[in-house]
PDB file of C-alpha atoms in Angstrom:
ATOM      1  CA  MET A1218       8.629  27.154  22.196  1.00 50.00           C
ATOM      2  CA  SER A1219      10.373  23.948  23.278  1.00 51.00           C
ATOM      3  CA  VAL A1220      12.239  21.982  20.577  1.00 54.00           C
ATOM      4  CA  ASN A1221      12.041  18.691  22.500  1.00 64.00           C
ATOM      5  CA  PRO A1222       9.764  16.417  20.370  1.00 66.00           C
ATOM      6  CA  MET A1223       8.237  14.786  23.518  1.00 78.00           C
ATOM      7  CA  ALA A1224       7.081  11.831  21.444  1.00 79.00           C
ATOM      8  CA  TYR A1225       6.144   9.718  24.463  1.00 75.00           C
ATOM      9  CA  GLU A1226       3.862  12.468  25.762  1.00 82.00           C
ATOM     10  CA  ALA A1227       2.289  12.738  22.314  1.00 82.00           C
ATOM     11  CA  GLN A1228       1.609   8.984  22.437  1.00 81.00           C
ATOM     12  CA  PHE A1229      -0.232   9.402  25.754  1.00 81.00           C
ATOM     13  CA  PHE A1230      -2.136  12.661  25.154  1.00 82.00           C
ATOM     14  CA  GLY A1231      -2.819  12.211  21.454  1.00 83.00           C
ATOM     15  CA  PHE A1232      -1.160  15.555  20.697  1.00 85.00           C
ATOM     16  CA  THR A1233       2.261  17.081  21.286  1.00 87.00           C
ATOM     17  CA  PRO A1234       2.583  19.313  24.377  1.00 87.00           C
ATOM     18  CA  GLN A1235       4.187  21.978  22.177  1.00 88.00           C
ATOM     19  CA  THR A1236       1.045  22.055  20.006  1.00 88.00           C
ATOM     20  CA  CYS A1237      -1.068  22.483  23.125  1.00 89.00           C
ATOM     21  CA  MET A1238       1.063  25.387  24.362  1.00 90.00           C
ATOM     22  CA  LEU A1239       0.993  27.015  20.928  1.00 91.00           C
ATOM     23  CA  ARG A1240      -2.810  26.922  20.885  1.00 92.00           C
ATOM     24  CA  VAL A1241      -2.934  28.392  24.391  1.00 92.00           C
ATOM     25  CA  TYR A1242      -0.541  31.143  23.308  1.00 93.00           C
ATOM     26  CA  ILE A1243      -2.640  31.992  20.238  1.00 93.00           C
ATOM     27  CA  ALA A1244      -5.836  31.971  22.326  1.00 93.00           C
ATOM     28  CA  PHE A1245      -4.340  34.396  24.884  1.00 91.00           C
ATOM     29  CA  GLN A1246      -3.017  36.624  22.095  1.00 90.00           C
ATOM     30  CA  ASP A1247      -6.401  36.722  20.324  1.00 92.00           C
ATOM     31  CA  TYR A1248      -8.125  37.540  23.607  1.00 92.00           C
ATOM     32  CA  LEU A1249      -5.636  40.372  24.219  1.00 90.00           C
ATOM     33  CA  PHE A1250      -6.299  41.850  20.747  1.00 90.00           C
ATOM     34  CA  GLU A1251     -10.071  41.657  21.200  1.00 91.00           C
ATOM     35  CA  MET A1252      -9.879  43.184  24.678  1.00 90.00           C
ATOM     36  CA  LEU A1253      -7.826  46.170  23.458  1.00 89.00           C
ATOM     37  CA  LEU A1254     -10.270  46.746  20.574  1.00 90.00           C
ATOM     38  CA  VAL A1255     -13.127  46.858  23.061  1.00 91.00           C
ATOM     39  CA  VAL A1256     -11.192  49.272  25.296  1.00 89.00           C
ATOM     40  CA  GLU A1257     -10.424  51.442  22.261  1.00 89.00           C
ATOM     41  CA  SER A1258     -14.079  51.612  21.232  1.00 90.00           C
ATOM     42  CA  VAL A1259     -15.112  52.548  24.793  1.00 89.00           C
ATOM     43  CA  ILE A1260     -12.510  55.332  24.895  1.00 87.00           C
ATOM     44  CA  LEU A1261     -13.718  56.696  21.549  1.00 86.00           C
ATOM     45  CA  LYS A1262     -17.319  56.807  22.771  1.00 85.00           C
ATOM     46  CA  LYS A1263     -16.270  58.576  25.969  1.00 83.00           C
ATOM     47  CA  LEU A1264     -14.304  61.187  24.016  1.00 81.00           C
ATOM     48  CA  GLU A1265     -17.271  61.872  21.739  1.00 79.00           C
ATOM     49  CA  GLY A1266     -19.203  63.041  24.794  1.00 74.00           C
ATOM     50  CA  ILE A1267     -16.523  65.502  25.860  1.00 76.00           C
ATOM     51  CA  PRO A1268     -17.015  68.931  24.188  1.00 77.00           C
ATOM     52  CA  GLY A1269     -13.886  70.520  22.700  1.00 72.00           C
ATOM     53  CA  CYS A1270     -11.835  67.303  22.850  1.00 73.00           C
ATOM     54  CA  LYS A1271      -8.922  67.485  20.417  1.00 78.00           C
ATOM     55  CA  ILE A1272      -7.856  63.836  20.548  1.00 79.00           C
ATOM     56  CA  SER A1273      -8.469  62.192  17.155  1.00 83.00           C
ATOM     57  CA  PRO A1274      -9.350  58.509  16.564  1.00 83.00           C
ATOM     58  CA  SER A1275      -6.004  58.008  14.795  1.00 87.00           C
ATOM     59  CA  GLN A1276      -4.187  59.131  17.953  1.00 89.00           C
ATOM     60  CA  ILE A1277      -6.251  56.684  19.973  1.00 86.00           C
ATOM     61  CA  ARG A1278      -5.332  53.910  17.516  1.00 89.00           C
ATOM     62  CA  LYS A1279      -1.602  54.707  17.792  1.00 91.00           C
ATOM     63  CA  SER A1280      -1.848  54.641  21.565  1.00 89.00           C
ATOM     64  CA  THR A1281      -3.706  51.334  21.405  1.00 89.00           C
ATOM     65  CA  GLU A1282      -1.001  49.828  19.189  1.00 90.00           C
ATOM     66  CA  LYS A1283       1.769  51.027  21.530  1.00 91.00           C
ATOM     67  CA  PHE A1284      -0.039  49.588  24.516  1.00 90.00           C
ATOM     68  CA  LEU A1285      -0.563  46.344  22.596  1.00 89.00           C
ATOM     69  CA  LEU A1286       3.175  46.043  21.895  1.00 91.00           C
ATOM     70  CA  PHE A1287       3.911  46.746  25.550  1.00 92.00           C
ATOM     71  CA  MET A1288       1.432  44.094  26.711  1.00 90.00           C
ATOM     72  CA  LYS A1289       2.636  41.562  24.155  1.00 89.00           C
ATOM     73  CA  LYS A1290       6.272  41.989  25.216  1.00 90.00           C
ATOM     74  CA  HIS A1291       5.442  41.333  28.868  1.00 91.00           C
ATOM     75  CA  PHE A1292       2.995  38.600  27.977  1.00 90.00           C
ATOM     76  CA  ASP A1293       5.662  36.732  25.964  1.00 91.00           C
ATOM     77  CA  LYS A1294       8.005  36.781  28.960  1.00 91.00           C
ATOM     78  CA  LEU A1295       5.310  35.516  31.321  1.00 91.00           C
ATOM     79  CA  PHE A1296       4.147  32.886  28.846  1.00 92.00           C
ATOM     80  CA  SER A1297       7.686  31.604  28.341  1.00 90.00           C
ATOM     81  CA  LYS A1298       7.953  30.923  32.093  1.00 91.00           C
ATOM     82  CA  MET A1299       4.479  29.399  32.184  1.00 90.00           C
ATOM     83  CA  GLU A1300       5.324  27.148  29.227  1.00 89.00           C
ATOM     84  CA  GLU A1301       8.478  25.914  30.925  1.00 89.00           C
ATOM     85  CA  VAL A1302       6.572  25.038  34.097  1.00 90.00           C
ATOM     86  CA  LEU A1303       3.729  23.317  32.274  1.00 88.00           C
ATOM     87  CA  LEU A1304       6.037  21.280  30.023  1.00 87.00           C
ATOM     88  CA  GLN A1305       8.133  20.128  32.969  1.00 86.00           C
ATOM     89  CA  LEU A1306       5.484  19.528  35.643  1.00 86.00           C
ATOM     90  CA  VAL A1307       2.127  19.067  33.895  1.00 85.00           C
ATOM     91  CA  LEU A1308       2.579  17.813  30.336  1.00 85.00           C
ATOM     92  CA  ASN A1309       5.672  15.734  31.001  1.00 84.00           C
ATOM     93  CA  ILE A1310       5.790  11.952  31.579  1.00 82.00           C
ATOM     94  CA  PRO A1311       8.604  10.969  33.985  1.00 79.00           C
ATOM     95  CA  GLU A1312      11.263   8.647  32.652  1.00 77.00           C
ATOM     96  CA  ASN A1313      10.378   5.913  35.168  1.00 76.00           C
ATOM     97  CA  VAL A1314       6.730   5.795  34.036  1.00 76.00           C
ATOM     98  CA  LEU A1315       5.680   3.205  31.450  1.00 74.00           C
ATOM     99  CA  LEU A1316       2.402   3.513  29.548  1.00 78.00           C
ATOM    100  CA  PRO A1317       0.006   0.518  29.725  1.00 76.00           C
ATOM    101  CA  GLU A1318       0.395  -0.288  26.020  1.00 73.00           C
ATOM    102  CA  ASP A1319       4.181  -0.497  26.512  1.00 74.00           C
ATOM    103  CA  LYS A1320       4.113  -2.950  29.446  1.00 72.00           C
ATOM    104  CA  VAL A1321       5.028  -5.726  27.014  1.00 68.00           C
ATOM    105  CA  HIS A1322       8.456  -4.109  26.564  1.00 67.00           C
ATOM    106  CA  GLU A1323       9.022  -4.420  30.298  1.00 67.00           C
ATOM    107  CA  GLN A1324       8.045  -8.098  30.273  1.00 69.00           C
ATOM    108  CA  TYR A1325      10.093  -8.923  27.171  1.00 67.00           C
ATOM    109  CA  PRO A1326      12.992  -6.458  27.059  1.00 71.00           C
ATOM    110  CA  TYR A1327      15.156  -6.434  23.945  1.00 69.00           C
ATOM    111  CA  THR A1328      18.432  -4.735  23.224  1.00 76.00           C
ATOM    112  CA  LYS A1329      18.999  -3.004  19.886  1.00 78.00           C
ATOM    113  CA  GLU A1330      21.168  -5.903  18.764  1.00 83.00           C
ATOM    114  CA  GLN A1331      18.506  -8.455  19.698  1.00 80.00           C
ATOM    115  CA  PHE A1332      15.822  -6.424  17.958  1.00 78.00           C
ATOM    116  CA  GLN A1333      17.961  -6.152  14.823  1.00 86.00           C
ATOM    117  CA  ALA A1334      18.613  -9.895  14.907  1.00 87.00           C
ATOM    118  CA  LEU A1335      14.865 -10.487  15.166  1.00 85.00           C
ATOM    119  CA  GLN A1336      14.248  -8.177  12.213  1.00 88.00           C
ATOM    120  CA  ASP A1337      16.867 -10.048  10.167  1.00 90.00           C
ATOM    121  CA  GLU A1338      15.246 -13.371  11.042  1.00 92.00           C
ATOM    122  CA  ILE A1339      11.822 -12.083  10.013  1.00 93.00           C
ATOM    123  CA  GLN A1340      13.247 -10.872   6.700  1.00 92.00           C
ATOM    124  CA  GLN A1341      14.908 -14.240   6.124  1.00 92.00           C
ATOM    125  CA  LEU A1342      11.632 -16.075   6.849  1.00 92.00           C
ATOM    126  CA  GLN A1343       9.806 -13.786   4.433  1.00 93.00           C
ATOM    127  CA  GLN A1344      12.345 -14.579   1.710  1.00 92.00           C
ATOM    128  CA  GLN A1345      11.988 -18.317   2.392  1.00 91.00           C
ATOM    129  CA  TYR A1346       8.218 -18.017   2.201  1.00 91.00           C
ATOM    130  CA  ARG A1347       8.425 -16.210  -1.148  1.00 91.00           C
ATOM    131  CA  ALA A1348      10.825 -18.855  -2.481  1.00 91.00           C
ATOM    132  CA  GLU A1349       8.546 -21.696  -1.332  1.00 90.00           C
ATOM    133  CA  ALA A1350       5.504 -19.975  -2.778  1.00 90.00           C
ATOM    134  CA  SER A1351       7.320 -19.569  -6.117  1.00 89.00           C
ATOM    135  CA  ALA A1352       8.407 -23.211  -6.059  1.00 88.00           C
ATOM    136  CA  GLY A1353       4.850 -24.310  -5.264  1.00 86.00           C
ATOM    137  CA  GLN A1354       3.542 -22.287  -8.184  1.00 88.00           C
ATOM    138  CA  ALA A1355       6.121 -23.860 -10.521  1.00 86.00           C
ATOM    139  CA  LEU A1356       5.180 -27.321  -9.224  1.00 84.00           C
ATOM    140  CA  ARG A1357       1.497 -26.676  -9.872  1.00 86.00           C
ATOM    141  CA  ALA A1358       2.313 -25.532 -13.410  1.00 85.00           C
ATOM    142  CA  GLU A1359       4.369 -28.704 -13.962  1.00 83.00           C
ATOM    143  CA  LEU A1360       1.518 -30.874 -12.651  1.00 82.00           C
ATOM    144  CA  GLU A1361      -0.915 -29.144 -15.007  1.00 85.00           C
ATOM    145  CA  GLU A1362       1.479 -29.796 -17.900  1.00 84.00           C
ATOM    146  CA  GLN A1363       1.760 -33.460 -16.882  1.00 81.00           C
ATOM    147  CA  ASP A1364      -2.025 -33.732 -16.771  1.00 80.00           C
ATOM    148  CA  ALA A1365      -2.207 -32.318 -20.299  1.00 82.00           C
ATOM    149  CA  VAL A1366       0.451 -34.784 -21.526  1.00 77.00           C
ATOM    150  CA  ARG A1367      -1.348 -37.674 -19.812  1.00 78.00           C
ATOM    151  CA  ALA A1368      -4.590 -36.683 -21.536  1.00 80.00           C
ATOM    152  CA  GLU A1369      -2.840 -36.639 -24.924  1.00 78.00           C
ATOM    153  CA  LEU A1370      -1.269 -40.055 -24.223  1.00 73.00           C
ATOM    154  CA  GLU A1371      -4.671 -41.448 -23.312  1.00 77.00           C
ATOM    155  CA  LYS A1372      -6.027 -40.174 -26.638  1.00 77.00           C
ATOM    156  CA  ILE A1373      -3.132 -41.834 -28.473  1.00 68.00           C
ATOM    157  CA  LEU A1374      -3.732 -45.111 -26.628  1.00 68.00           C
ATOM    158  CA  GLN A1375      -7.405 -44.936 -27.479  1.00 74.00           C
ATOM    159  CA  TRP A1376      -6.470 -44.317 -31.106  1.00 69.00           C
ATOM    160  CA  PHE A1377      -4.151 -47.360 -31.068  1.00 63.00           C
ATOM    161  CA  ASP A1378      -6.900 -49.442 -29.452  1.00 67.00           C
ATOM    162  CA  GLY A1379      -9.277 -48.405 -32.189  1.00 71.00           C
ATOM    163  CA  LEU A1380      -6.624 -49.111 -34.783  1.00 64.00           C
ATOM    164  CA  ASP A1381      -5.999 -52.546 -33.301  1.00 65.00           C
ATOM    165  CA  ASN A1382      -9.712 -53.350 -33.398  1.00 70.00           C
ATOM    166  CA  ILE A1383      -9.923 -52.303 -37.049  1.00 67.00           C
ATOM    167  CA  CYS A1384      -6.942 -54.449 -37.926  1.00 61.00           C
ATOM    168  CA  ARG A1385      -8.384 -57.459 -36.144  1.00 66.00           C
ATOM    169  CA  GLU A1386     -11.621 -57.023 -38.035  1.00 68.00           C
ATOM    170  CA  HIS A1387      -9.557 -57.271 -41.245  1.00 61.00           C
ATOM    171  CA  GLY A1388      -7.696 -60.355 -40.002  1.00 61.00           C
ATOM    172  CA  THR A1389      -4.373 -58.754 -38.947  1.00 54.00           C
ATOM    173  CA  SER A1390      -3.493 -59.158 -35.276  1.00 54.00           C
ATOM    174  CA  ASN A1391       0.256 -58.422 -35.375  1.00 57.00           C
ATOM    175  CA  PHE A1392       1.255 -54.759 -35.064  1.00 54.00           C
ATOM    176  CA  LYS A1393       3.745 -54.969 -37.945  1.00 57.00           C
ATOM    177  CA  GLU A1394       1.133 -56.588 -40.124  1.00 59.00           C
ATOM    178  CA  SER A1395      -1.364 -53.915 -39.034  1.00 59.00           C
ATOM    179  CA  PHE A1396       1.059 -51.158 -39.888  1.00 59.00           C
ATOM    180  CA  ALA A1397       1.788 -52.714 -43.276  1.00 64.00           C
ATOM    181  CA  PHE A1398      -1.935 -53.109 -43.858  1.00 61.00           C
ATOM    182  CA  LEU A1399      -2.488 -49.419 -43.084  1.00 60.00           C
ATOM    183  CA  THR A1400       0.411 -48.416 -45.300  1.00 66.00           C
ATOM    184  CA  GLN A1401      -0.955 -50.465 -48.187  1.00 67.00           C
ATOM    185  CA  ASN A1402      -4.426 -49.019 -47.768  1.00 62.00           C
ATOM    186  CA  SER A1403      -2.973 -45.534 -47.508  1.00 63.00           C
ATOM    187  CA  LYS A1404      -1.177 -45.988 -50.828  1.00 67.00           C
ATOM    188  CA  LYS A1405      -4.367 -47.267 -52.379  1.00 66.00           C
ATOM    189  CA  LEU A1406      -6.212 -44.201 -51.119  1.00 63.00           C
ATOM    190  CA  GLN A1407      -3.499 -41.936 -52.510  1.00 69.00           C
ATOM    191  CA  ASP A1408      -3.754 -43.662 -55.910  1.00 68.00           C
ATOM    192  CA  VAL A1409      -7.514 -43.277 -55.870  1.00 65.00           C
ATOM    193  CA  LEU A1410      -7.142 -39.598 -54.935  1.00 70.00           C
ATOM    194  CA  LYS A1411      -4.698 -39.005 -57.802  1.00 72.00           C
ATOM    195  CA  ASP A1412      -7.032 -40.778 -60.234  1.00 69.00           C
ATOM    196  CA  VAL A1413      -9.924 -38.598 -59.062  1.00 67.00           C
ATOM    197  CA  GLU A1414      -7.818 -35.449 -59.507  1.00 70.00           C
ATOM    198  CA  LYS A1415      -6.856 -36.486 -63.054  1.00 71.00           C
ATOM    199  CA  LYS A1416     -10.426 -37.140 -64.013  1.00 67.00           C
ATOM    200  CA  SER A1417     -11.454 -33.854 -62.490  1.00 67.00           C
ATOM    201  CA  ASN A1418      -8.807 -31.947 -64.466  1.00 66.00           C
ATOM    202  CA  LYS A1419      -9.949 -33.669 -67.705  1.00 66.00           C
ATOM    203  CA  LEU A1420     -13.549 -32.659 -67.037  1.00 65.00           C
ATOM    204  CA  LYS A1421     -12.479 -29.061 -66.415  1.00 64.00           C
ATOM    205  CA  LYS A1422     -10.553 -28.944 -69.707  1.00 64.00           C
ATOM    206  CA  HIS A1423     -13.501 -30.477 -71.538  1.00 58.00           C
ATOM    207  CA  ASP A1424     -15.823 -27.856 -70.067  1.00 59.00           C
ATOM    208  CA  GLN A1425     -13.443 -25.110 -71.150  1.00 61.00           C
ATOM    209  CA  LEU A1426     -13.355 -26.401 -74.723  1.00 58.00           C
ATOM    210  CA  LEU A1427     -17.139 -26.409 -74.812  1.00 56.00           C
TER     211      LEU A1427
END
């Protein structure tokens, strides 16, 4: 069998020419085996009708096998010549022939160096795209964080607005005065809380004594 890969022929036919020749070879070989088995069975039937015949079936089988080897040897020689002719003249695409799907290569020819440069450029563009996509993702995350901070600032401003309204209701319009007012009230609340805790502890002790 030929060792030439014949890739261009495989592209056109959909199979390699070597595979085709191998299948033809196997088909011929199978047909030869079947034919000799039929001939052997016919000979055996003919011998059964001959009285006093001393030829045994095993002798017939040995003769069949010898004849098979003889035929196979000659068949391999003939098939080798037939394969060479078919691969060169029938299953071969000439070098000056271009398949329809490859016409674009004729219109836009590229050398190996040009093709490699194009591949390098494509790889560089892919890397740039990945970098820009990563930067865009980071920017979106930063914008989301800014939105969250803005929302918190709006809450704080609303809290200050509410605080300012409360202070105005109590007659304090200046921020320092408002802060002092809140601090004073906070201390008062802490004192009240401590007083409540003391009274609660006294009641607990009293209950324990009872």
